[in-house]
XYZ file of C-alpha atoms in Angstrom:
396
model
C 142.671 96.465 78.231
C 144.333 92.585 79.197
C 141.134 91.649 80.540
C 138.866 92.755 77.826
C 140.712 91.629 75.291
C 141.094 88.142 77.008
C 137.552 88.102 76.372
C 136.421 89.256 73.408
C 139.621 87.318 71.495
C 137.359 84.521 69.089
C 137.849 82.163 66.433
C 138.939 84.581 63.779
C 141.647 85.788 66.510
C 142.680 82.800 67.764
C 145.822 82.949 66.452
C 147.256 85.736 68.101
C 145.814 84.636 71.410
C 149.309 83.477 72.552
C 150.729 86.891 71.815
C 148.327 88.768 73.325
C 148.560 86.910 76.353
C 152.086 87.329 75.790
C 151.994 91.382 76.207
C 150.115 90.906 79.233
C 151.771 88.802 81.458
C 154.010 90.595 84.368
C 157.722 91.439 82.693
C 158.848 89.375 85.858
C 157.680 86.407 84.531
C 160.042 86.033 81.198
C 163.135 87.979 82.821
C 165.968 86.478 84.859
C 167.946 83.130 84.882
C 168.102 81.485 81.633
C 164.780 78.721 81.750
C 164.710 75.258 81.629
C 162.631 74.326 78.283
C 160.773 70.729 80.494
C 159.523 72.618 83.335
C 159.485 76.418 81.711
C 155.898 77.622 82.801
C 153.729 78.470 79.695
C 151.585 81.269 80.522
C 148.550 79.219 78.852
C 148.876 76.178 80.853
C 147.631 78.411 83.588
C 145.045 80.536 82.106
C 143.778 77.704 79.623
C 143.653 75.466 82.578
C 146.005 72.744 81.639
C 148.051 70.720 83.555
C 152.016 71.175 82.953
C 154.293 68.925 80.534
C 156.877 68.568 83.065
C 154.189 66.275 85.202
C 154.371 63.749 82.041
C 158.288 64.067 82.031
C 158.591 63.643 85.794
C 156.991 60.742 85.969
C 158.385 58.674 83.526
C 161.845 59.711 85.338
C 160.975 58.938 88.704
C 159.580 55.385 87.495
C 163.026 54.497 85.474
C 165.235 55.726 88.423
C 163.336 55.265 92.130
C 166.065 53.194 92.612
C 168.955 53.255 90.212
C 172.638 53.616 91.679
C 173.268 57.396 90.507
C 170.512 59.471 91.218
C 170.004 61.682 94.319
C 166.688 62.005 96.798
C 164.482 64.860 97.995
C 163.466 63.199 101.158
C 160.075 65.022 102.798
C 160.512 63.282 106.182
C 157.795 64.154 108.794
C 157.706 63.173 112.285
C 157.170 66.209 114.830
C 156.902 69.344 114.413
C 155.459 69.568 110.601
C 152.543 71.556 111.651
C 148.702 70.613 109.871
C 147.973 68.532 107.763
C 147.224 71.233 105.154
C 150.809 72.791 105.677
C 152.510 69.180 105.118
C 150.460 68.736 101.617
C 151.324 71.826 100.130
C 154.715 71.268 101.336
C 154.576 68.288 99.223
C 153.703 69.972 96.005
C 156.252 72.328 96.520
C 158.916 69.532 96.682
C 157.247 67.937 93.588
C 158.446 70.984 91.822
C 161.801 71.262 93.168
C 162.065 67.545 92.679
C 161.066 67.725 89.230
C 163.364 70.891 88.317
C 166.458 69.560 89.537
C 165.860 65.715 88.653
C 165.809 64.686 91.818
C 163.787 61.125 92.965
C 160.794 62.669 95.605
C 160.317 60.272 98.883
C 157.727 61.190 101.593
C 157.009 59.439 104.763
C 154.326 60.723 107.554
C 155.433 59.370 110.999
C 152.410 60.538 113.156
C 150.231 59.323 113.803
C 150.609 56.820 111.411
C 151.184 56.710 108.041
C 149.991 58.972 104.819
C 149.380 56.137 102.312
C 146.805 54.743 104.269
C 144.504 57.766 103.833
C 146.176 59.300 100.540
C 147.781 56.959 98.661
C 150.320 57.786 96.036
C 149.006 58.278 92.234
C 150.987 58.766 89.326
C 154.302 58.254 91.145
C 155.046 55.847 94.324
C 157.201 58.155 96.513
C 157.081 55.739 99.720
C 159.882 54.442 100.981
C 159.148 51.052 101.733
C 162.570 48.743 101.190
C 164.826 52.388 101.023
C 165.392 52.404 104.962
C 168.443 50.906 104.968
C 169.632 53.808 102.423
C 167.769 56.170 103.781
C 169.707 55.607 107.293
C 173.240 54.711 105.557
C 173.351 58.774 104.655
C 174.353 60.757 107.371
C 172.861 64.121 107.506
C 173.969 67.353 105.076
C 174.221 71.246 105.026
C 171.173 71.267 102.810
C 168.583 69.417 105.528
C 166.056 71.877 106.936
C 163.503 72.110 109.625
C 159.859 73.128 108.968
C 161.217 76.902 108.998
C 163.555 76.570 105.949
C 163.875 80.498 104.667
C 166.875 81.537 105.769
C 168.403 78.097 105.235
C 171.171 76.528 102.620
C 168.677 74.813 100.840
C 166.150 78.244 100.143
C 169.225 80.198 99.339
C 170.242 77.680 96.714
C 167.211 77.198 95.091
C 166.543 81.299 94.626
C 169.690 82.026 93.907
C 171.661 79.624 92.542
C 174.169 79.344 95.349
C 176.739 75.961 95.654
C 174.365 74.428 93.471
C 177.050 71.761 92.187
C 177.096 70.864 95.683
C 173.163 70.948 96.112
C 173.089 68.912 92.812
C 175.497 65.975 93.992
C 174.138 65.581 97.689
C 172.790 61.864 97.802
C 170.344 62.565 99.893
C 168.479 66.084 101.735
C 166.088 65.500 104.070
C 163.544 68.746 105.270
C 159.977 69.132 106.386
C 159.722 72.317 105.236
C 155.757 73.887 104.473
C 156.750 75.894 101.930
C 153.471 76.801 99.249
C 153.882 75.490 96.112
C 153.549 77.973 93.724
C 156.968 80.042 95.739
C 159.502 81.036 93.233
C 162.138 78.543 92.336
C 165.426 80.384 90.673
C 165.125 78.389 87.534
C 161.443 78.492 86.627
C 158.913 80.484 85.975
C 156.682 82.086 88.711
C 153.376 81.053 89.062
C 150.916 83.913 87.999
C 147.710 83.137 89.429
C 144.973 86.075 88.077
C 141.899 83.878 89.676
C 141.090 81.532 92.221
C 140.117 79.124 89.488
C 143.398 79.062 88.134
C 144.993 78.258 91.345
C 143.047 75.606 92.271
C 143.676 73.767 88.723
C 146.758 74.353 88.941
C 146.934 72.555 92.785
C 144.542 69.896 92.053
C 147.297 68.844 89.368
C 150.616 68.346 91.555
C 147.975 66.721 94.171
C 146.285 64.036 91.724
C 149.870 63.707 90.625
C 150.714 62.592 94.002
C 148.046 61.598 95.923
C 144.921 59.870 95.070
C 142.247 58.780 98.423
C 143.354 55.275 99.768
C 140.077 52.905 99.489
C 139.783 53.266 103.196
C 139.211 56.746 103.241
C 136.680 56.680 100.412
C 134.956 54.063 102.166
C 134.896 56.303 105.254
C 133.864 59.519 103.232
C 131.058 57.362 101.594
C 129.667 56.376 104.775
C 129.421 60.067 106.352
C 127.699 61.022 103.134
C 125.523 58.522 103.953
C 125.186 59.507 107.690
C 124.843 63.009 106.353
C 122.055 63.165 103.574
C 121.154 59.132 103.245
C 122.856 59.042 100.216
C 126.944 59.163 98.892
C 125.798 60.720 95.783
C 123.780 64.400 97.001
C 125.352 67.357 95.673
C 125.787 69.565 98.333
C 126.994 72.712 99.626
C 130.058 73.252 101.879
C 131.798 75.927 104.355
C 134.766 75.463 105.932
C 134.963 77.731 109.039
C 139.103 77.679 110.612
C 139.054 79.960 113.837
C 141.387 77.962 116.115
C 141.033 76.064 119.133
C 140.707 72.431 118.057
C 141.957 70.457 120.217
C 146.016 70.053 120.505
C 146.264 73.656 119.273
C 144.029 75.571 122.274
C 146.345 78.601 122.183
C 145.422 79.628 118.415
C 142.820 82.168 117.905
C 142.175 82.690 114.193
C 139.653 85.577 113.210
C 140.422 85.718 109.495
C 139.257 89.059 108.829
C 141.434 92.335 109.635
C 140.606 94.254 112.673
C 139.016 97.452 111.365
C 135.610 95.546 111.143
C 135.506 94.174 114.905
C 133.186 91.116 114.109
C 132.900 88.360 116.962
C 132.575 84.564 115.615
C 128.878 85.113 116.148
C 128.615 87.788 113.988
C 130.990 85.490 111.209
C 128.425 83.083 112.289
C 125.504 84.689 110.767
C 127.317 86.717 108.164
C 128.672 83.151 106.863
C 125.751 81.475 106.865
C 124.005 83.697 105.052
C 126.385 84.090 102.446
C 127.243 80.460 101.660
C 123.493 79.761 101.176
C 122.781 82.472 98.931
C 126.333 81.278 96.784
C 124.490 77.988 96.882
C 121.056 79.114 95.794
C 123.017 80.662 92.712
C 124.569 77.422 91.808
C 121.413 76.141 91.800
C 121.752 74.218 95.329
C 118.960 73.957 98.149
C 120.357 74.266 101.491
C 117.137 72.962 103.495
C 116.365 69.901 105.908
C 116.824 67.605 102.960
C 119.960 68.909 101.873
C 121.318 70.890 104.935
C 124.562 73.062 104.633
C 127.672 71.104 105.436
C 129.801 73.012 108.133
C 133.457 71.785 108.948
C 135.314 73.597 111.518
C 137.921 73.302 114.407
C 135.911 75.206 116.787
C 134.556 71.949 118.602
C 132.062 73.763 120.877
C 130.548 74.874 117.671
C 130.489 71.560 116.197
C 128.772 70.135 119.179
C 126.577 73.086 118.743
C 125.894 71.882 115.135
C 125.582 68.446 115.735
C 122.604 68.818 118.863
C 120.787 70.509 115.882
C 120.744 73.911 117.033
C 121.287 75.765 113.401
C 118.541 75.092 111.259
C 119.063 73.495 108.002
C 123.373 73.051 108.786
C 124.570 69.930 109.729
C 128.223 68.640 110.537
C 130.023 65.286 111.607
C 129.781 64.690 115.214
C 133.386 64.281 115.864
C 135.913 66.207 117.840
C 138.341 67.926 115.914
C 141.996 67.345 116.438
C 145.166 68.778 115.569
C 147.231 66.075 113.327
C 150.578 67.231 115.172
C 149.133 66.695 118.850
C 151.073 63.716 120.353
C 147.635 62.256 121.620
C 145.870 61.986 118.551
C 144.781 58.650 117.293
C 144.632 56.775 114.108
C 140.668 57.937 114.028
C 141.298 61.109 114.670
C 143.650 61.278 111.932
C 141.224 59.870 109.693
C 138.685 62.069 110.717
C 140.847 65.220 109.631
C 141.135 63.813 105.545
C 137.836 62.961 105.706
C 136.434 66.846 106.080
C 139.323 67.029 103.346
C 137.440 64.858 101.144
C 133.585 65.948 102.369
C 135.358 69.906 101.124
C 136.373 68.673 98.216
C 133.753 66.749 96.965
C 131.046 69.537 97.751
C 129.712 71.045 94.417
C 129.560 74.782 96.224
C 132.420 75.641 98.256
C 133.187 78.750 100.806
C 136.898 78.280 102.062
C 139.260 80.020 104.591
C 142.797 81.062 104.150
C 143.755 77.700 105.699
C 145.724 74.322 104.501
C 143.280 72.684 104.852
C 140.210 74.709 102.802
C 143.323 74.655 100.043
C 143.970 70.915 100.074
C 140.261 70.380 100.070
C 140.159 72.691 96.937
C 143.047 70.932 95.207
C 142.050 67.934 96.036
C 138.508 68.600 94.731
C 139.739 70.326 91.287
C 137.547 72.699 89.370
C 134.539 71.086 87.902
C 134.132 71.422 84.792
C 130.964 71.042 83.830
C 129.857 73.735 86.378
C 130.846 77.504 86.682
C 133.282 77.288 89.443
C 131.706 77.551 92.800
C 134.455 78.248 95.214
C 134.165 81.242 97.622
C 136.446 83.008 100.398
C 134.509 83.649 104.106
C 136.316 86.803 103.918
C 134.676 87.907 101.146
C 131.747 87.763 102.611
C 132.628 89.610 105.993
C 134.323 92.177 104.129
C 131.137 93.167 102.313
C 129.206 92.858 105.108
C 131.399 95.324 107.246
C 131.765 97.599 104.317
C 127.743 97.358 103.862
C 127.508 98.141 107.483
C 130.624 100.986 108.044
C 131.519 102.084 104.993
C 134.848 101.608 102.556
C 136.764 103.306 104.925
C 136.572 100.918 107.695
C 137.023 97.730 105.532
């Protein structure tokens, strides 16, 4: 009944739209804690596809304060250990929202291989720490600091339940690398009711632009493998992003994706995959042929050498090896190379993803476009329906 009548609400209705929607969000979602009115999550921010207040309000606080005397600091410090580079983003959206609940000034800083502002450089608020070391290194560690596994620490237990929050509140500075999502309940705001992918990724592509925006350097880089790609910056094009495991610095993962029932090898998610995302592209009105070939990212570097020799026909990919942004021996370009397949992701006007950081960063970063119907797909999807094609709802 929610979902038709989200649809069939028009002009003459529009006025109770807001209560309607009201009835039909999740009880969860208006019970609990008492709610702060800044950062309160309005149901229609999310399903009307706006980006929250609070990003307005944040911003003008984190501008006037950065570095006043009295305020305290949420301190995302990587250097080893933080996992991809699609974990560490989303870890930074989540601290945006902690940051922004509990009026706290956000500070990042990427250690390895070197650092995040010269391939995303910060937007709507500057949360480097250039001229804070001194500060930063004055403050001796605290009970609220947490690893990349933060769960079951001080810090997670105070910001779901509540717990020594006067002492959470006046700590000068807590430092974590946690990779916490960002739409995980915080104790004092609303959850984040996602119905569609859509929504999500709207939601997303606002705490990124509010953070990060490319650094010249990496559209210049982008740019020129567009270039390399289809002779031109400017082709729309369609995308898959294929995460299995295996790059290099991270040899010991093996990522299938799919549950076990359907027993498909990588070949079979091979063919399954490609035949999907060019029939999603054909319906957005995309060719995928040897003008505009099918852009494949993926760790699995034999395939990508595979790719590159010209062995698929009408699929193309960047010659590069891919590399794991936590292994020690990675360079500056290999670092680069890993935003830009962010940025070639997010800039493709059809899109099939994985459940990976780094298909969601792409999607955040890329937004929903608006002047299209959506075009954003899950690989799983596809090998789902092929398997249940193939064996039946039962083995799915």
């Amino acid at each position: 009944w929610c979902q038709h009548m989200h649809h069939v609400v028009g002009a003459p209705m529009l006025r109770w739209r807001a209560f309607l929607l009201l009835l039909c969000m999740p009880s969860v979602a208006w019970a609990g804690n008492k709610r702060e009115p800044a950062l309160s999550q309005d149901a229609l921010d999310i399903i009307e596809l706006r980006c929250p207040g609070w990003l307005e309000e944040y911003k003008v606080y984190h501008r006037a304060h950065k570095h006043s005397n009295d305020v305290t600091y949420l301190y995302y410090h990587c250097d080893h250990g933080c996992k991809g580079a699609g974990d560490r983003l989303r870890a930074a959206m989540f601290l945006l929202r902690v940051a922004a609940l509990y009026k706290k000034i956000l500070l990042i800083k990427w250690d390895r291989p070197t650092d995040l502002a010269d391939y995303l450089a910060p937007n709507d608020i500057d949360w480097r720490t250039d001229g804070m070391e001194e500060l930063l290194e004055a403050h001796p560690s605290s009970s609220f600091d947490t690893g990349v596994e933060m769960r079951k620490q001080p810090l997670y237990r105070t910001l779901m339940t509540g717990e020594k929050q006067a002492q959470f509140n006046a700590t000068k500075i807590i430092r974590t690398k946690t990779n916490l999502d960002f739409w995980v309940r915080l104790h004092r705001s609303d959850r984040l009711w996602f119905k569609t992918t859509e929504q999500r990724t709207h939601y997303g592509h606002c705490l990124f632009s509010f953070l990060f925006k490319p650094s010249k350097q990496l559209v210049k880089q982008t740019r020129s493998a567009l270039q390399q790609l289809y002779g031109s910056p400017s082709v729309p094009y369609a995308a898959w992003h294929w995460r299995s495991g295996g790059l290099v610095g991270e040899p010991h993962l093996a990522r299938i994706h799919i549950g076990p029932a359907s027993n498909i090898t990588r070949l079979g998610q091979l063919i399954t995959c490609l035949t999907c995302s060019r029939r999603q592209a054909g319906r957005a009105n995309l060719s995928v042929s040897a003008a505009v070939p099918l852009l494949l990212i993926t760790d699995m570097n034999p395939v990508r050498r595979f790719v590159s020799a010209g062995a698929l026909r009408n699929v193309t990919t960047l010659p590069i090896t891919a590399v794991h942004s936590d292994y020690s021996g990675s360079t500056d370009d290999d670092y680069m190379n890993i935003f830009v397949d962010i940025m070639l992701l997010a800039s493709a006007r059809c899109f099939m993803m994985s459940h990976s950081g780094i298909s969601w960063a792409a999607a955040y970063m890329g937004g929903v476009k608006s002047h299209e119907a959506p075009c954003i797909h899950f690989m799983n999807d596809c090998i789902k329906d092929r398997a249940h094609k193939m064996f039946g709802e039962s083995h799915v």
